[in-house]
Amino acid sequence: MRFDTPQCNYQEQKITGSFKDELFGNLPVELFRTKRGYYVFDAHNVRMVTVDQVSYDILQILRERDAGVDEIVRLLDHHPAQQVREAFEELKAVQDESFLLRGSFSRTPRFADTDTRMKQRLTEEMAGLTISITGKCNLGCSYCVYGGKYDAQRKLSGTSMSWETLKNAMIFLADHSRRSKSIQVDFFGGEPLLEYRLIERAVVFLKSRIGTRQRKVDITVASNGTILNDQLLEFLVKHKVYLQFSIDGNREQHDRHRTFKANGRGSFEKIMKNLEKIYTFDPEYYHSYIRIKAVQTLDQDDSNDEFWQHPLIKPVVKNGHVSILQLRPNFDIEKDGDYFDKLQRLGERSLDLRNVETLEDIQKVLTQKEWMFFHSTIFRFFDVQAVYNLYMRDKADVPFTKGCLYGYKEGNVEPSGKITICHLATNWIIGDVNEGRWYFDKIRKYDQRIHRWSSCSGCFVQRFCDLCPEKIDGAEVSYTKSRSRFCQFQRKNYRTVFSYALGLCEANPGFWNEVDRLIEVGYRREETKTREAA
């Protein structure tokens, strides 16, 4: 039998667990068969290991149910009986090296330690608030998360926050961040600049209430970029407001999806004129405070790459102030056919690559669109193994690694004054600024609910699951269905990603070392942080 790790330099690790013959069933592993070999992904170790065909066939049986060696010999009668028996014993033996173990996995709710600490964070150490100041918007973007495409998400309400509620939100933040050195307020919508006068009033009120000498205050506005006048511009510059514009690329690509509700025309020209207006008014502010967010849609072509060399866009890119997001899937296998079609095309493209040994090599040969999608999908094969070995080794209690710290130091305020976990998970209500309080019992309830899910113990993505509340947001009655649907999507997504990553490594053997390289980079980064903190 062959049971090896393709990567070369992993440090030794021990994952506690137990083994009995009858506990081989329901192992948290996933099996992969490629044109060149057989692989097992061990969830406890977050390791991809190579095996021979006999061991692979045995594990296909054992991961589904308990079976003794005699039964396995009968089921695998196409293999010599003695070879099957030897492979079975060797699979048991590798458990001494902490592989193929069941158990030793749990998710302790975040606030299970002490409620006192939880309440202290939320009453004295808040980091900020997102203010969903309005449900109105002047654009009708085809992929808008609030436009009806996503079943679990709320639709735009068409209402705005009153000044009384907004003032209460500022008071709430000021009073609950007394021990924080800095706080951040993010204005969101709808289109928040439709209510820019309210924003101006709120910023002035907040700064006067807390005094900027006591706490640093950062203000961010996430805008579609179509609303700007002289008064607003002067305010933004004076208060050093971080202004994020949404622009997806060149005119053709952008206007295909981001159009005005009133006339159906594209918004590209208006946004570019507003960027030019800001740059002309104050170039220093432009370089320091302008941000661009772009959404990569499934229908974009490679001509979009030239857009990022535009004189108004290039400095934002150079300053690292651009975030490019992939179009959000539904997290539903039945509705995400386009997503998986795109992933398949990228995967087949990756299998054709030759003579690449690092991620930088791949970035050089892929288009920007391909690279961004690669980085958010196939790269995860390397990333999850490196991150686990850096930060979560030897831990049986595994937190979710994605999503915000809901109910920890922040929240989202709806126009009604209700505080929700985030602007996307609006059914998870955890407080009310008009009442001036957190709902601690609800926070604890949500925390326990998200962490306690029986299917996690046998799932191969258990230690790097992308779950966060907004991905399963919905009415109370749909929680179980939404979460089960998300789990199905996760498993299919990572199985597809890992399959193509294995093919990439087989065609380019040097790429196996990329996990080790990422670990080394991570260690150096942590050492630098330690030195700087000393």
Short mmCIF file of C-alpha atoms in Angstrom, two decimals:
data_model
loop_
_atom_site.label_atom_id
_atom_site.label_comp_id
_atom_site.label_asym_id
_atom_site.label_seq_id
_atom_site.Cartn_x
_atom_site.Cartn_y
_atom_site.Cartn_z
CA MET A 1 0.00 0.00 0.00
CA ARG A 2 1.09 3.61 -0.56
CA PHE A 3 -0.06 6.28 1.91
CA ASP A 4 1.95 9.45 1.39
CA THR A 5 1.55 13.21 1.56
CA PRO A 6 2.44 14.81 -1.78
CA GLN A 7 3.69 17.91 0.01
CA CYS A 8 7.23 17.62 1.29
CA ASN A 9 7.85 19.63 4.44
CA TYR A 10 4.80 19.50 6.70
CA GLN A 11 5.70 19.63 10.36
CA GLU A 12 4.62 16.60 12.39
CA GLN A 13 1.20 16.95 13.98
CA LYS A 14 -1.01 14.84 16.20
CA ILE A 15 -4.79 15.04 16.07
CA THR A 16 -6.29 13.34 19.10
CA GLY A 17 -8.84 10.64 18.44
CA SER A 18 -9.67 6.99 18.87
CA PHE A 19 -9.92 3.93 16.66
CA LYS A 20 -11.86 0.69 16.80
CA ASP A 21 -12.66 -1.52 13.83
CA GLU A 22 -16.32 -0.55 14.01
CA LEU A 23 -15.48 3.17 14.01
CA PHE A 24 -13.98 3.19 10.54
CA GLY A 25 -17.42 4.02 9.12
CA ASN A 26 -18.45 7.62 8.48
CA LEU A 27 -14.87 8.82 8.31
CA PRO A 28 -14.55 12.55 7.53
CA VAL A 29 -12.64 11.95 4.30
CA GLU A 30 -13.20 12.59 0.62
CA LEU A 31 -11.85 10.36 -2.13
CA PHE A 32 -10.45 11.54 -5.45
CA ARG A 33 -9.50 9.53 -8.51
CA THR A 34 -7.61 11.22 -11.32
CA LYS A 35 -6.06 10.02 -14.55
CA ARG A 36 -2.78 9.44 -12.73
CA GLY A 37 -3.59 8.40 -9.19
CA TYR A 38 -5.77 7.92 -6.12
CA TYR A 39 -6.07 10.41 -3.28
CA VAL A 40 -7.74 10.76 0.09
CA PHE A 41 -8.43 14.11 1.69
CA ASP A 42 -8.20 13.67 5.47
CA ALA A 43 -10.48 16.26 7.09
CA HIS A 44 -8.92 16.04 10.56
CA ASN A 45 -5.46 16.88 9.26
CA VAL A 46 -6.60 19.02 6.32
CA ARG A 47 -4.17 17.01 4.23
CA MET A 48 -4.35 15.46 0.78
CA VAL A 49 -2.61 12.07 0.76
CA THR A 50 -1.93 9.54 -1.98
CA VAL A 51 -3.01 5.90 -1.74
CA ASP A 52 -3.02 2.88 -4.02
CA GLN A 53 -6.13 1.49 -5.70
CA VAL A 54 -6.76 -1.23 -3.11
CA SER A 55 -6.72 1.23 -0.21
CA TYR A 56 -8.88 3.60 -2.21
CA ASP A 57 -11.49 0.90 -2.81
CA ILE A 58 -11.45 -0.09 0.86
CA LEU A 59 -12.00 3.50 1.96
CA GLN A 60 -14.90 3.85 -0.45
CA ILE A 61 -16.66 1.23 1.64
CA LEU A 62 -15.47 2.30 5.08
CA ARG A 63 -16.34 5.96 4.79
CA GLU A 64 -20.00 5.02 4.25
CA ARG A 65 -20.47 2.28 6.83
CA ASP A 66 -18.77 -0.06 9.24
CA ALA A 67 -17.40 -3.25 7.74
CA GLY A 68 -15.02 -5.95 8.93
CA VAL A 69 -12.10 -7.19 6.90
CA ASP A 70 -13.85 -10.44 5.89
CA GLU A 71 -16.80 -8.53 4.45
CA ILE A 72 -14.49 -6.16 2.62
CA VAL A 73 -12.60 -9.09 1.09
CA ARG A 74 -15.91 -10.44 -0.24
CA LEU A 75 -16.96 -7.03 -1.59
CA LEU A 76 -13.59 -6.46 -3.28
CA ASP A 77 -13.26 -9.88 -4.88
CA HIS A 78 -11.60 -8.28 -7.92
CA HIS A 79 -8.51 -7.75 -5.72
CA PRO A 80 -6.43 -10.61 -4.26
CA ALA A 81 -7.74 -11.40 -0.76
CA GLN A 82 -4.33 -11.22 0.89
CA GLN A 83 -3.66 -7.83 -0.68
CA VAL A 84 -6.96 -6.51 0.68
CA ARG A 85 -6.20 -7.84 4.19
CA GLU A 86 -2.75 -6.26 4.19
CA ALA A 87 -4.10 -2.93 2.96
CA PHE A 88 -6.81 -2.98 5.65
CA GLU A 89 -4.25 -3.54 8.40
CA GLU A 90 -2.02 -0.81 7.01
CA LEU A 91 -4.94 1.62 7.00
CA LYS A 92 -5.43 0.86 10.68
CA ALA A 93 -1.72 1.34 11.28
CA VAL A 94 -1.66 4.86 9.83
CA GLN A 95 -3.95 5.92 12.66
CA ASP A 96 -0.87 5.81 14.88
CA GLU A 97 0.28 8.74 12.77
CA SER A 98 -3.03 10.51 13.48
CA PHE A 99 -4.64 9.86 10.10
CA LEU A 100 -8.12 8.49 9.35
CA LEU A 101 -9.56 9.26 12.78
CA ARG A 102 -13.15 9.81 13.73
CA GLY A 103 -14.31 12.11 16.47
CA SER A 104 -12.19 14.84 18.06
CA PHE A 105 -14.23 17.51 16.33
CA SER A 106 -16.56 20.09 17.80
CA ARG A 107 -17.65 23.67 17.38
CA THR A 108 -18.03 25.42 20.69
CA PRO A 109 -20.36 28.42 20.45
CA ARG A 110 -18.36 31.62 20.50
CA PHE A 111 -19.95 32.96 23.67
CA ALA A 112 -19.90 29.72 25.64
CA ASP A 113 -17.00 30.81 27.85
CA THR A 114 -18.45 33.71 29.81
CA ASP A 115 -21.44 35.91 29.13
CA THR A 116 -19.65 38.61 31.10
CA ARG A 117 -16.94 38.95 28.47
CA MET A 118 -19.47 38.94 25.64
CA LYS A 119 -21.44 41.74 27.25
CA GLN A 120 -18.29 43.73 27.94
CA ARG A 121 -17.30 43.64 24.29
CA LEU A 122 -20.71 44.77 23.15
CA THR A 123 -21.27 47.42 25.79
CA GLU A 124 -17.78 48.97 26.00
CA GLU A 125 -15.62 47.82 23.07
CA MET A 126 -17.72 48.15 19.93
CA ALA A 127 -15.67 48.47 16.77
CA GLY A 128 -18.35 50.11 14.65
CA LEU A 129 -21.70 49.88 12.93
CA THR A 130 -22.98 49.50 9.41
CA ILE A 131 -25.84 51.92 8.85
CA SER A 132 -28.28 50.74 6.17
CA ILE A 133 -29.56 54.27 5.89
CA THR A 134 -31.98 53.73 3.02
CA GLY A 135 -33.72 51.06 1.03
CA LYS A 136 -34.02 53.39 -1.94
CA CYS A 137 -31.78 53.09 -4.99
CA ASN A 138 -31.66 54.89 -8.32
CA LEU A 139 -30.09 51.91 -10.13
CA GLY A 140 -31.55 48.52 -10.96
CA CYS A 141 -28.49 46.27 -11.15
CA SER A 142 -29.26 42.88 -12.65
CA TYR A 143 -27.30 40.94 -10.03
CA CYS A 144 -28.23 43.05 -6.99
CA VAL A 145 -28.40 40.89 -3.89
CA TYR A 146 -31.61 42.73 -2.95
CA GLY A 147 -33.15 42.61 -6.41
CA GLY A 148 -35.01 39.32 -6.06
CA LYS A 149 -32.37 36.98 -7.52
CA TYR A 150 -31.48 35.46 -4.15
CA ASP A 151 -34.32 33.77 -2.29
CA ALA A 152 -32.88 34.19 1.20
CA GLN A 153 -32.17 37.91 0.95
CA ARG A 154 -34.46 40.77 1.76
CA LYS A 155 -35.72 43.06 -1.00
CA LEU A 156 -35.12 46.81 -0.96
CA SER A 157 -37.73 48.42 1.25
CA GLY A 158 -37.90 51.81 -0.47
CA THR A 159 -37.83 53.52 2.93
CA SER A 160 -35.14 55.61 4.62
CA MET A 161 -34.00 55.95 8.19
CA SER A 162 -35.41 58.86 10.19
CA TRP A 163 -33.07 61.37 11.80
CA GLU A 164 -34.25 60.27 15.24
CA THR A 165 -33.27 56.66 14.56
CA LEU A 166 -29.97 57.67 12.97
CA LYS A 167 -29.14 59.88 15.95
CA ASN A 168 -29.95 56.99 18.29
CA ALA A 169 -27.58 54.80 16.29
CA MET A 170 -24.78 57.34 16.73
CA ILE A 171 -25.52 57.62 20.46
CA PHE A 172 -25.59 53.83 20.76
CA LEU A 173 -22.20 53.50 19.06
CA ALA A 174 -20.62 56.31 21.06
CA ASP A 175 -21.87 54.95 24.38
CA HIS A 176 -20.93 51.34 23.63
CA SER A 177 -17.37 52.01 22.40
CA ARG A 178 -15.96 53.82 25.42
CA ARG A 179 -12.91 51.55 25.63
CA SER A 180 -12.26 51.37 21.88
CA LYS A 181 -9.34 53.31 20.41
CA SER A 182 -11.05 53.62 17.04
CA ILE A 183 -14.47 53.05 15.54
CA GLN A 184 -15.81 52.78 12.02
CA VAL A 185 -19.18 53.73 10.56
CA ASP A 186 -20.10 52.28 7.18
CA PHE A 187 -23.06 53.87 5.40
CA PHE A 188 -24.85 51.42 3.17
CA GLY A 189 -28.07 51.16 1.16
CA GLY A 190 -29.80 51.05 -1.26
CA GLU A 191 -27.86 54.05 -2.42
CA PRO A 192 -26.76 55.89 0.75
CA LEU A 193 -25.93 59.17 -1.00
CA LEU A 194 -29.61 59.64 -1.75
CA GLU A 195 -29.65 60.59 1.94
CA TYR A 196 -26.33 62.42 2.04
CA ARG A 197 -27.73 65.25 4.17
CA LEU A 198 -28.59 62.73 6.87
CA ILE A 199 -25.08 61.29 6.58
CA GLU A 200 -23.52 64.75 6.97
CA ARG A 201 -25.63 65.41 10.04
CA ALA A 202 -24.79 62.03 11.59
CA VAL A 203 -21.03 62.38 11.11
CA VAL A 204 -20.95 65.83 12.69
CA PHE A 205 -23.12 64.63 15.58
CA LEU A 206 -21.01 61.52 16.27
CA LYS A 207 -17.70 63.38 16.25
CA SER A 208 -19.05 66.10 18.53
CA ARG A 209 -20.40 63.51 20.97
CA ILE A 210 -17.25 61.45 21.41
CA GLY A 211 -14.49 63.92 20.58
CA THR A 212 -12.04 62.68 17.97
CA ARG A 213 -9.13 63.03 20.40
CA GLN A 214 -10.55 60.17 22.44
CA ARG A 215 -11.36 57.83 19.57
CA LYS A 216 -10.38 57.75 15.94
CA VAL A 217 -13.47 57.77 13.73
CA ASP A 218 -13.39 56.35 10.20
CA ILE A 219 -16.38 56.94 7.94
CA THR A 220 -17.04 54.87 4.82
CA VAL A 221 -19.78 55.28 2.22
CA ALA A 222 -20.50 52.44 -0.22
CA SER A 223 -22.03 54.18 -3.24
CA ASN A 224 -22.93 53.28 -6.80
CA GLY A 225 -21.04 56.43 -7.81
CA THR A 226 -23.82 58.27 -9.61
CA ILE A 227 -24.59 60.98 -7.03
CA LEU A 228 -22.20 63.84 -6.37
CA ASN A 229 -22.48 67.62 -6.00
CA ASP A 230 -20.21 70.40 -4.77
CA GLN A 231 -21.64 70.51 -1.25
CA LEU A 232 -21.31 66.76 -0.84
CA LEU A 233 -17.79 66.75 -2.24
CA GLU A 234 -16.65 69.44 0.18
CA PHE A 235 -18.10 67.44 3.07
CA LEU A 236 -16.38 64.22 1.98
CA VAL A 237 -13.00 65.89 1.73
CA LYS A 238 -13.35 67.85 4.97
CA HIS A 239 -14.20 64.77 7.02
CA LYS A 240 -11.88 62.43 5.10
CA VAL A 241 -14.67 60.02 4.24
CA TYR A 242 -13.66 56.81 2.51
CA LEU A 243 -15.80 56.71 -0.62
CA GLN A 244 -16.30 53.40 -2.40
CA PHE A 245 -17.66 53.49 -5.94
CA SER A 246 -19.03 50.40 -7.65
CA ILE A 247 -17.79 50.06 -11.21
CA ASP A 248 -17.40 46.73 -12.94
CA GLY A 249 -15.04 47.59 -15.78
CA ASN A 250 -15.32 49.21 -19.18
CA ARG A 251 -18.50 50.83 -20.47
CA GLU A 252 -19.81 47.71 -22.19
CA GLN A 253 -19.21 45.40 -19.25
CA HIS A 254 -20.50 47.84 -16.64
CA ASP A 255 -23.59 49.09 -18.46
CA ARG A 256 -24.69 45.55 -19.19
CA HIS A 257 -25.70 45.16 -15.55
CA ARG A 258 -25.74 48.57 -13.81
CA THR A 259 -28.52 50.69 -15.29
CA PHE A 260 -30.70 53.56 -14.09
CA LYS A 261 -34.19 52.57 -13.03
CA ALA A 262 -35.70 55.71 -14.55
CA ASN A 263 -34.62 55.16 -18.16
CA GLY A 264 -32.69 51.89 -18.37
CA ARG A 265 -29.50 53.65 -19.46
CA GLY A 266 -26.09 52.57 -18.27
CA SER A 267 -24.38 54.39 -15.40
CA PHE A 268 -20.75 54.12 -16.56
CA GLU A 269 -20.44 57.63 -18.01
CA LYS A 270 -21.91 59.29 -14.93
CA ILE A 271 -19.57 57.44 -12.58
CA MET A 272 -16.47 58.29 -14.60
CA LYS A 273 -17.46 61.97 -14.66
CA ASN A 274 -17.85 61.92 -10.89
CA LEU A 275 -14.45 60.29 -10.44
CA GLU A 276 -12.94 63.01 -12.63
CA LYS A 277 -14.74 65.66 -10.57
CA ILE A 278 -13.26 64.31 -7.35
CA TYR A 279 -9.75 64.06 -8.81
CA THR A 280 -9.90 67.63 -10.13
CA PHE A 281 -11.19 68.96 -6.80
CA ASP A 282 -8.56 67.26 -4.61
CA PRO A 283 -6.02 64.80 -6.08
CA GLU A 284 -4.61 63.98 -2.65
CA TYR A 285 -8.03 62.98 -1.35
CA TYR A 286 -8.59 60.91 -4.49
CA HIS A 287 -5.39 58.94 -3.97
CA SER A 288 -6.01 58.35 -0.27
CA TYR A 289 -9.74 57.89 0.15
CA ILE A 290 -11.31 56.68 -3.10
CA ARG A 291 -12.05 52.96 -3.29
CA ILE A 292 -13.42 50.93 -6.20
CA LYS A 293 -15.40 47.72 -5.92
CA ALA A 294 -16.00 45.64 -9.03
CA VAL A 295 -18.12 42.56 -9.51
CA GLN A 296 -16.88 39.89 -11.91
CA THR A 297 -19.91 38.51 -13.72
CA LEU A 298 -20.08 35.24 -15.63
CA ASP A 299 -20.44 36.97 -19.00
CA GLN A 300 -17.41 39.26 -18.83
CA ASP A 301 -14.78 38.87 -21.51
CA ASP A 302 -11.07 39.62 -21.43
CA SER A 303 -11.42 43.08 -23.02
CA ASN A 304 -12.17 44.33 -19.53
CA ASP A 305 -8.47 44.07 -18.60
CA GLU A 306 -7.67 47.32 -20.47
CA PHE A 307 -10.08 49.28 -18.27
CA TRP A 308 -7.75 49.03 -15.29
CA GLN A 309 -5.15 51.08 -17.17
CA HIS A 310 -7.51 54.08 -17.47
CA PRO A 311 -5.86 57.27 -16.07
CA LEU A 312 -8.57 57.62 -13.41
CA ILE A 313 -8.53 53.96 -12.45
CA LYS A 314 -4.83 53.11 -12.59
CA PRO A 315 -3.84 55.14 -9.49
CA VAL A 316 -6.60 53.49 -7.45
CA VAL A 317 -5.28 50.10 -8.53
CA LYS A 318 -1.69 51.14 -7.79
CA ASN A 319 -2.65 52.23 -4.27
CA GLY A 320 -4.28 48.88 -3.61
CA HIS A 321 -7.73 50.41 -3.25
CA VAL A 322 -9.60 48.07 -5.60
CA SER A 323 -11.58 45.02 -4.56
CA ILE A 324 -12.85 42.66 -7.23
CA LEU A 325 -15.61 40.32 -6.15
CA GLN A 326 -16.92 37.24 -7.85
CA LEU A 327 -20.63 37.22 -8.61
CA ARG A 328 -22.28 35.74 -5.59
CA PRO A 329 -23.69 32.24 -6.15
CA ASN A 330 -27.03 31.16 -4.72
CA PHE A 331 -25.37 28.43 -2.62
CA ASP A 332 -27.92 26.12 -4.17
CA ILE A 333 -26.83 23.36 -6.55
CA GLU A 334 -30.08 23.52 -8.50
CA LYS A 335 -29.71 27.26 -9.18
CA ASP A 336 -25.94 27.53 -9.59
CA GLY A 337 -25.49 25.74 -12.91
CA ASP A 338 -23.83 28.82 -14.45
CA TYR A 339 -21.36 29.02 -11.58
CA PHE A 340 -20.30 25.39 -11.92
CA ASP A 341 -20.09 25.71 -15.71
CA LYS A 342 -17.68 28.60 -15.25
CA LEU A 343 -15.70 26.63 -12.67
CA GLN A 344 -15.44 23.72 -15.09
CA ARG A 345 -14.11 25.98 -17.86
CA LEU A 346 -11.49 27.41 -15.52
CA GLY A 347 -10.60 23.93 -14.29
CA GLU A 348 -10.06 22.63 -17.82
CA ARG A 349 -7.93 25.70 -18.54
CA SER A 350 -5.84 24.93 -15.46
CA LEU A 351 -5.26 21.35 -16.57
CA ASP A 352 -3.63 22.66 -19.76
CA LEU A 353 -1.02 24.70 -17.87
CA ARG A 354 2.56 23.46 -17.98
CA ASN A 355 5.86 24.46 -16.35
CA VAL A 356 4.23 26.39 -13.50
CA GLU A 357 5.50 26.00 -9.95
CA THR A 358 4.04 28.96 -8.05
CA LEU A 359 0.88 31.00 -7.94
CA GLU A 360 2.83 33.87 -9.47
CA ASP A 361 3.55 31.68 -12.49
CA ILE A 362 -0.15 31.04 -12.94
CA GLN A 363 -1.08 34.69 -12.53
CA LYS A 364 1.26 35.56 -15.40
CA VAL A 365 -0.48 33.26 -17.88
CA LEU A 366 -4.13 33.76 -16.89
CA THR A 367 -6.19 36.79 -17.80
CA GLN A 368 -7.23 39.01 -14.91
CA LYS A 369 -10.74 37.57 -15.01
CA GLU A 370 -9.42 34.01 -14.95
CA TRP A 371 -6.95 34.81 -12.18
CA MET A 372 -9.56 36.37 -9.90
CA PHE A 373 -11.82 33.36 -10.25
CA PHE A 374 -8.87 30.98 -9.82
CA HIS A 375 -7.84 32.76 -6.63
CA SER A 376 -11.32 32.42 -5.11
CA THR A 377 -11.76 28.78 -6.14
CA ILE A 378 -8.88 26.46 -7.10
CA PHE A 379 -6.39 28.39 -4.97
CA ARG A 380 -8.43 27.31 -1.93
CA PHE A 381 -6.90 23.82 -2.29
CA PHE A 382 -3.55 25.27 -1.27
CA ASP A 383 -4.87 27.99 1.02
CA VAL A 384 -6.95 25.80 3.34
CA GLN A 385 -4.09 23.36 3.92
CA ALA A 386 -1.64 26.16 4.64
CA VAL A 387 -4.00 28.11 6.91
CA TYR A 388 -4.86 25.05 8.96
CA ASN A 389 -1.22 24.11 9.49
CA LEU A 390 -0.42 27.68 10.50
CA TYR A 391 -3.25 28.49 12.85
CA MET A 392 -5.40 25.49 13.80
CA ARG A 393 -3.08 22.54 14.29
CA ASP A 394 -3.92 20.19 17.17
CA LYS A 395 -7.27 21.88 17.77
CA ALA A 396 -10.31 19.66 18.17
CA ASP A 397 -12.57 22.68 18.67
CA VAL A 398 -12.77 24.37 15.28
CA PRO A 399 -14.47 27.72 14.67
CA PHE A 400 -15.99 28.82 11.41
CA THR A 401 -13.32 30.76 9.55
CA LYS A 402 -15.54 32.90 7.35
CA GLY A 403 -17.99 35.68 8.02
CA CYS A 404 -18.01 38.63 10.39
CA LEU A 405 -17.81 38.46 14.16
CA TYR A 406 -21.55 38.75 14.53
CA GLY A 407 -22.67 40.03 17.89
CA TYR A 408 -19.02 40.50 18.83
CA LYS A 409 -18.09 44.11 18.27
CA GLU A 410 -20.35 45.28 15.50
CA GLY A 411 -23.71 45.02 13.77
CA ASN A 412 -25.92 46.48 11.08
CA VAL A 413 -28.69 49.00 11.76
CA GLU A 414 -31.78 48.81 9.57
CA PRO A 415 -33.95 51.90 8.81
CA SER A 416 -36.31 50.70 11.56
CA GLY A 417 -33.53 50.83 14.14
CA LYS A 418 -33.25 47.06 14.49
CA ILE A 419 -29.67 45.80 14.79
CA THR A 420 -28.97 42.74 12.65
CA ILE A 421 -25.89 40.55 12.32
CA CYS A 422 -25.00 42.19 9.01
CA HIS A 423 -26.65 44.00 6.12
CA LEU A 424 -27.18 40.67 4.34
CA ALA A 425 -28.51 38.68 7.30
CA THR A 426 -31.41 40.91 8.25
CA ASN A 427 -33.54 38.14 9.75
CA TRP A 428 -30.97 37.66 12.51
CA ILE A 429 -32.00 40.54 14.81
CA ILE A 430 -29.69 41.10 17.79
CA GLY A 431 -30.63 44.52 19.17
CA ASP A 432 -32.37 47.87 18.65
CA VAL A 433 -30.80 51.34 18.74
CA ASN A 434 -34.13 53.00 19.50
CA GLU A 435 -34.40 50.82 22.59
CA GLY A 436 -30.70 51.33 23.27
CA ARG A 437 -29.93 47.68 23.93
CA TRP A 438 -28.56 44.42 22.63
CA TYR A 439 -30.68 41.28 22.68
CA PHE A 440 -28.13 39.09 24.46
CA ASP A 441 -30.42 36.07 24.66
CA LYS A 442 -30.91 36.14 20.87
CA ILE A 443 -27.19 36.52 20.24
CA ARG A 444 -26.54 33.46 22.38
CA LYS A 445 -29.32 31.53 20.64
CA TYR A 446 -28.04 32.35 17.14
CA ASP A 447 -24.48 31.57 18.19
CA GLN A 448 -25.44 28.12 19.44
CA ARG A 449 -27.60 27.42 16.43
CA ILE A 450 -24.90 28.22 13.89
CA HIS A 451 -22.27 26.13 15.69
CA ARG A 452 -24.34 23.05 16.43
CA TRP A 453 -25.02 21.08 13.27
CA SER A 454 -24.69 17.31 13.47
CA SER A 455 -23.63 16.85 9.83
CA CYS A 456 -20.34 18.70 10.43
CA SER A 457 -18.70 15.75 12.20
CA GLY A 458 -18.58 13.61 9.06
CA CYS A 459 -18.04 16.36 6.47
CA PHE A 460 -14.70 16.72 4.71
CA VAL A 461 -14.89 20.55 4.67
CA GLN A 462 -15.53 20.73 8.42
CA ARG A 463 -12.33 22.62 9.26
CA PHE A 464 -12.52 25.23 6.51
CA CYS A 465 -16.25 25.60 5.91
CA ASP A 466 -17.27 28.94 4.39
CA LEU A 467 -20.52 29.16 6.35
CA CYS A 468 -21.63 32.49 7.76
CA PRO A 469 -25.16 33.55 8.73
CA GLU A 470 -25.89 35.64 5.64
CA LYS A 471 -25.49 32.61 3.40
CA ILE A 472 -28.38 30.85 5.12
CA ASP A 473 -30.43 33.90 6.08
CA GLY A 474 -34.15 33.42 5.83
CA ALA A 475 -37.30 32.92 7.82
CA GLU A 476 -37.12 30.72 10.90
CA VAL A 477 -39.01 27.88 9.19
CA SER A 478 -36.51 27.73 6.32
CA TYR A 479 -33.32 27.54 8.39
CA THR A 480 -32.88 23.77 8.19
CA LYS A 481 -33.57 23.73 4.45
CA SER A 482 -31.28 26.69 3.77
CA ARG A 483 -28.44 25.19 5.75
CA SER A 484 -28.77 21.74 4.18
CA ARG A 485 -28.80 23.36 0.74
CA PHE A 486 -25.66 25.33 1.62
CA CYS A 487 -23.89 22.18 2.82
CA GLN A 488 -24.63 20.41 -0.46
CA PHE A 489 -23.23 23.36 -2.39
CA GLN A 490 -20.09 23.47 -0.25
CA ARG A 491 -19.28 19.82 -0.72
CA LYS A 492 -19.81 19.92 -4.48
CA ASN A 493 -17.84 23.15 -4.80
CA TYR A 494 -14.80 21.92 -2.87
CA ARG A 495 -14.86 18.52 -4.49
CA THR A 496 -14.76 20.19 -7.90
CA VAL A 497 -12.04 22.63 -6.83
CA PHE A 498 -9.85 19.92 -5.30
CA SER A 499 -10.21 17.66 -8.33
CA TYR A 500 -8.88 20.32 -10.68
CA ALA A 501 -6.13 21.31 -8.23
CA LEU A 502 -4.93 17.70 -8.13
CA GLY A 503 -4.83 17.60 -11.92
CA LEU A 504 -2.86 20.85 -11.95
CA CYS A 505 -0.31 19.42 -9.51
CA GLU A 506 0.02 16.16 -11.42
CA ALA A 507 0.80 18.05 -14.63
CA ASN A 508 3.19 20.36 -12.76
CA PRO A 509 4.83 18.33 -9.95
CA GLY A 510 6.65 21.35 -8.56
CA PHE A 511 3.32 22.83 -7.60
CA TRP A 512 2.93 20.30 -4.78
CA ASN A 513 5.37 22.47 -2.83
CA GLU A 514 3.13 25.53 -3.02
CA VAL A 515 1.42 24.60 0.25
CA ASP A 516 4.78 24.44 2.01
CA ARG A 517 5.76 27.78 0.51
CA LEU A 518 2.56 29.41 1.75
CA ILE A 519 3.21 28.01 5.22
CA GLU A 520 6.73 29.45 5.22
CA VAL A 521 5.41 32.84 4.10
CA GLY A 522 2.83 32.70 6.87
CA TYR A 523 5.43 31.88 9.51
CA ARG A 524 7.61 34.77 8.37
CA ARG A 525 4.62 37.10 8.49
CA GLU A 526 3.76 36.01 12.03
CA GLU A 527 7.38 36.39 13.13
CA THR A 528 7.43 39.93 11.73
CA LYS A 529 4.25 40.79 13.64
CA THR A 530 5.78 39.40 16.84
CA ARG A 531 8.95 41.46 16.41
CA GLU A 532 7.00 44.63 15.67
CA ALA A 533 4.79 44.11 18.71
CA ALA A 534 7.79 43.59 21.00
#
